[in-house]
Amino acid sequence: MMENNFYQRLRVLVKSSKKSFNEVEREMNYPRNALSNYKQGRVPSAKRILELAQYFGVTPEYLLGGNYDIKSPSADYLFKLLDGEEREKMCLLCYEWLLIAK
């Protein structure tokens, strides 16, 4: 059976998060196998699409498998991926950019 675009994108996002489907489901308070059920072609609700897009820091359009080659992560999502030292460096860099822009 060929996977639908939504499930393909979801699988990639879960794998890139270095978590399992079950871990994501627990963190989002979804029932067990809620995400795996989409492999069978079930259609997610609009609410779930928005929740998953926010969780993974991508646009709903990307998650739905639109004609987007690159996922569009939010700045907030990217910042959360940094460790403490990297966050500090990023803040200092942004501060320097703000000073230059004045």
PDB file of C-alpha atoms in Angstrom:
ATOM      1  CA  MET A   1       0.000   0.000   0.000  1.00  0.00           C
ATOM      2  CA  MET A   2       1.355   3.422  -0.932  1.00  0.00           C
ATOM      3  CA  GLU A   3       1.556   5.872   1.967  1.00  0.00           C
ATOM      4  CA  ASN A   4      -0.360   9.123   1.674  1.00  0.00           C
ATOM      5  CA  ASN A   5       1.518  12.430   1.637  1.00  0.00           C
ATOM      6  CA  PHE A   6       0.454  13.310   5.177  1.00  0.00           C
ATOM      7  CA  TYR A   7       1.796  10.086   6.653  1.00  0.00           C
ATOM      8  CA  GLN A   8       5.019  10.303   4.630  1.00  0.00           C
ATOM      9  CA  ARG A   9       5.723  13.793   5.966  1.00  0.00           C
ATOM     10  CA  LEU A  10       4.690  12.804   9.480  1.00  0.00           C
ATOM     11  CA  ARG A  11       7.021   9.793   9.417  1.00  0.00           C
ATOM     12  CA  VAL A  12       9.941  11.983   8.311  1.00  0.00           C
ATOM     13  CA  LEU A  13       9.238  14.553  11.035  1.00  0.00           C
ATOM     14  CA  VAL A  14       8.967  11.913  13.758  1.00  0.00           C
ATOM     15  CA  LYS A  15      12.204  10.282  12.624  1.00  0.00           C
ATOM     16  CA  SER A  16      14.050  13.619  12.451  1.00  0.00           C
ATOM     17  CA  SER A  17      12.876  14.416  15.998  1.00  0.00           C
ATOM     18  CA  LYS A  18      14.688  11.241  17.120  1.00  0.00           C
ATOM     19  CA  LYS A  19      11.530  10.107  18.876  1.00  0.00           C
ATOM     20  CA  SER A  20       9.158   7.257  18.292  1.00  0.00           C
ATOM     21  CA  PHE A  21       5.546   7.644  17.249  1.00  0.00           C
ATOM     22  CA  ASN A  22       4.572   6.523  20.753  1.00  0.00           C
ATOM     23  CA  GLU A  23       6.755   9.186  22.390  1.00  0.00           C
ATOM     24  CA  VAL A  24       5.188  11.917  20.257  1.00  0.00           C
ATOM     25  CA  GLU A  25       1.710  10.576  21.039  1.00  0.00           C
ATOM     26  CA  ARG A  26       2.440  10.617  24.794  1.00  0.00           C
ATOM     27  CA  GLU A  27       3.852  14.164  24.670  1.00  0.00           C
ATOM     28  CA  MET A  28       0.779  15.372  22.780  1.00  0.00           C
ATOM     29  CA  ASN A  29      -1.680  13.403  24.954  1.00  0.00           C
ATOM     30  CA  TYR A  30      -2.930  11.417  21.966  1.00  0.00           C
ATOM     31  CA  PRO A  31      -4.156   7.845  22.311  1.00  0.00           C
ATOM     32  CA  ARG A  32      -1.679   5.090  21.519  1.00  0.00           C
ATOM     33  CA  ASN A  33      -1.345   4.415  17.764  1.00  0.00           C
ATOM     34  CA  ALA A  34      -3.275   7.604  16.928  1.00  0.00           C
ATOM     35  CA  LEU A  35      -0.511   8.652  14.536  1.00  0.00           C
ATOM     36  CA  SER A  36       0.191   5.200  13.151  1.00  0.00           C
ATOM     37  CA  ASN A  37      -3.451   4.933  12.106  1.00  0.00           C
ATOM     38  CA  TYR A  38      -2.807   7.545   9.429  1.00  0.00           C
ATOM     39  CA  LYS A  39      -0.675   4.999   7.615  1.00  0.00           C
ATOM     40  CA  GLN A  40      -3.922   3.199   6.771  1.00  0.00           C
ATOM     41  CA  GLY A  41      -5.204   6.303   4.982  1.00  0.00           C
ATOM     42  CA  ARG A  42      -7.285   7.838   7.764  1.00  0.00           C
ATOM     43  CA  VAL A  43      -7.672  11.588   7.369  1.00  0.00           C
ATOM     44  CA  PRO A  44      -6.538  13.767  10.293  1.00  0.00           C
ATOM     45  CA  SER A  45      -8.834  16.459  11.618  1.00  0.00           C
ATOM     46  CA  ALA A  46      -7.958  20.099  10.976  1.00  0.00           C
ATOM     47  CA  LYS A  47      -7.273  20.486  14.700  1.00  0.00           C
ATOM     48  CA  ARG A  48      -4.806  17.607  14.695  1.00  0.00           C
ATOM     49  CA  ILE A  49      -3.047  18.942  11.588  1.00  0.00           C
ATOM     50  CA  LEU A  50      -2.573  22.311  13.291  1.00  0.00           C
ATOM     51  CA  GLU A  51      -1.387  20.696  16.538  1.00  0.00           C
ATOM     52  CA  LEU A  52       1.154  18.522  14.727  1.00  0.00           C
ATOM     53  CA  ALA A  53       2.380  21.402  12.570  1.00  0.00           C
ATOM     54  CA  GLN A  54       2.971  23.486  15.697  1.00  0.00           C
ATOM     55  CA  TYR A  55       4.616  20.572  17.535  1.00  0.00           C
ATOM     56  CA  PHE A  56       7.094  19.949  14.724  1.00  0.00           C
ATOM     57  CA  GLY A  57       7.523  23.620  13.842  1.00  0.00           C
ATOM     58  CA  VAL A  58       6.339  23.309  10.257  1.00  0.00           C
ATOM     59  CA  THR A  59       3.475  24.784   8.285  1.00  0.00           C
ATOM     60  CA  PRO A  60       0.235  22.836   7.902  1.00  0.00           C
ATOM     61  CA  GLU A  61       0.762  23.045   4.130  1.00  0.00           C
ATOM     62  CA  TYR A  62       4.059  21.194   4.453  1.00  0.00           C
ATOM     63  CA  LEU A  63       2.523  18.567   6.687  1.00  0.00           C
ATOM     64  CA  LEU A  64      -0.278  17.958   4.206  1.00  0.00           C
ATOM     65  CA  GLY A  65       2.261  17.197   1.495  1.00  0.00           C
ATOM     66  CA  GLY A  66       1.757  20.282  -0.605  1.00  0.00           C
ATOM     67  CA  ASN A  67       4.222  21.186  -3.331  1.00  0.00           C
ATOM     68  CA  TYR A  68       6.813  22.328  -0.824  1.00  0.00           C
ATOM     69  CA  ASP A  69      10.260  20.813  -1.085  1.00  0.00           C
ATOM     70  CA  ILE A  70      11.436  22.285   2.183  1.00  0.00           C
ATOM     71  CA  LYS A  71       9.673  22.303   5.488  1.00  0.00           C
ATOM     72  CA  SER A  72       9.297  25.749   6.956  1.00  0.00           C
ATOM     73  CA  PRO A  73      10.351  25.597  10.593  1.00  0.00           C
ATOM     74  CA  SER A  74       9.424  28.457  12.860  1.00  0.00           C
ATOM     75  CA  ALA A  75      12.164  30.456  14.576  1.00  0.00           C
ATOM     76  CA  ASP A  76      10.782  29.355  17.940  1.00  0.00           C
ATOM     77  CA  TYR A  77      11.097  25.681  16.981  1.00  0.00           C
ATOM     78  CA  LEU A  78      14.676  26.151  15.787  1.00  0.00           C
ATOM     79  CA  PHE A  79      15.617  28.045  18.959  1.00  0.00           C
ATOM     80  CA  LYS A  80      14.290  25.175  21.096  1.00  0.00           C
ATOM     81  CA  LEU A  81      16.635  22.780  19.291  1.00  0.00           C
ATOM     82  CA  LEU A  82      19.682  24.689  20.548  1.00  0.00           C
ATOM     83  CA  ASP A  83      21.433  23.893  23.810  1.00  0.00           C
ATOM     84  CA  GLY A  84      22.065  26.598  26.417  1.00  0.00           C
ATOM     85  CA  GLU A  85      25.432  27.716  25.027  1.00  0.00           C
ATOM     86  CA  GLU A  86      24.116  27.840  21.465  1.00  0.00           C
ATOM     87  CA  ARG A  87      21.092  29.869  22.603  1.00  0.00           C
ATOM     88  CA  GLU A  88      23.365  32.350  24.345  1.00  0.00           C
ATOM     89  CA  LYS A  89      25.487  32.730  21.199  1.00  0.00           C
ATOM     90  CA  MET A  90      22.372  33.221  19.091  1.00  0.00           C
ATOM     91  CA  CYS A  91      21.068  35.906  21.452  1.00  0.00           C
ATOM     92  CA  LEU A  92      24.386  37.745  21.361  1.00  0.00           C
ATOM     93  CA  LEU A  93      24.488  37.540  17.579  1.00  0.00           C
ATOM     94  CA  CYS A  94      20.950  38.936  17.306  1.00  0.00           C
ATOM     95  CA  TYR A  95      21.837  41.710  19.727  1.00  0.00           C
ATOM     96  CA  GLU A  96      24.858  42.614  17.580  1.00  0.00           C
ATOM     97  CA  TRP A  97      22.662  42.652  14.475  1.00  0.00           C
ATOM     98  CA  LEU A  98      20.235  44.986  16.212  1.00  0.00           C
ATOM     99  CA  LEU A  99      23.061  47.365  17.133  1.00  0.00           C
ATOM    100  CA  ILE A 100      24.330  47.379  13.536  1.00  0.00           C
ATOM    101  CA  ALA A 101      20.833  48.020  12.171  1.00  0.00           C
ATOM    102  CA  LYS A 102      20.430  51.226  14.222  1.00  0.00           C
TER     103      LYS A 102
END
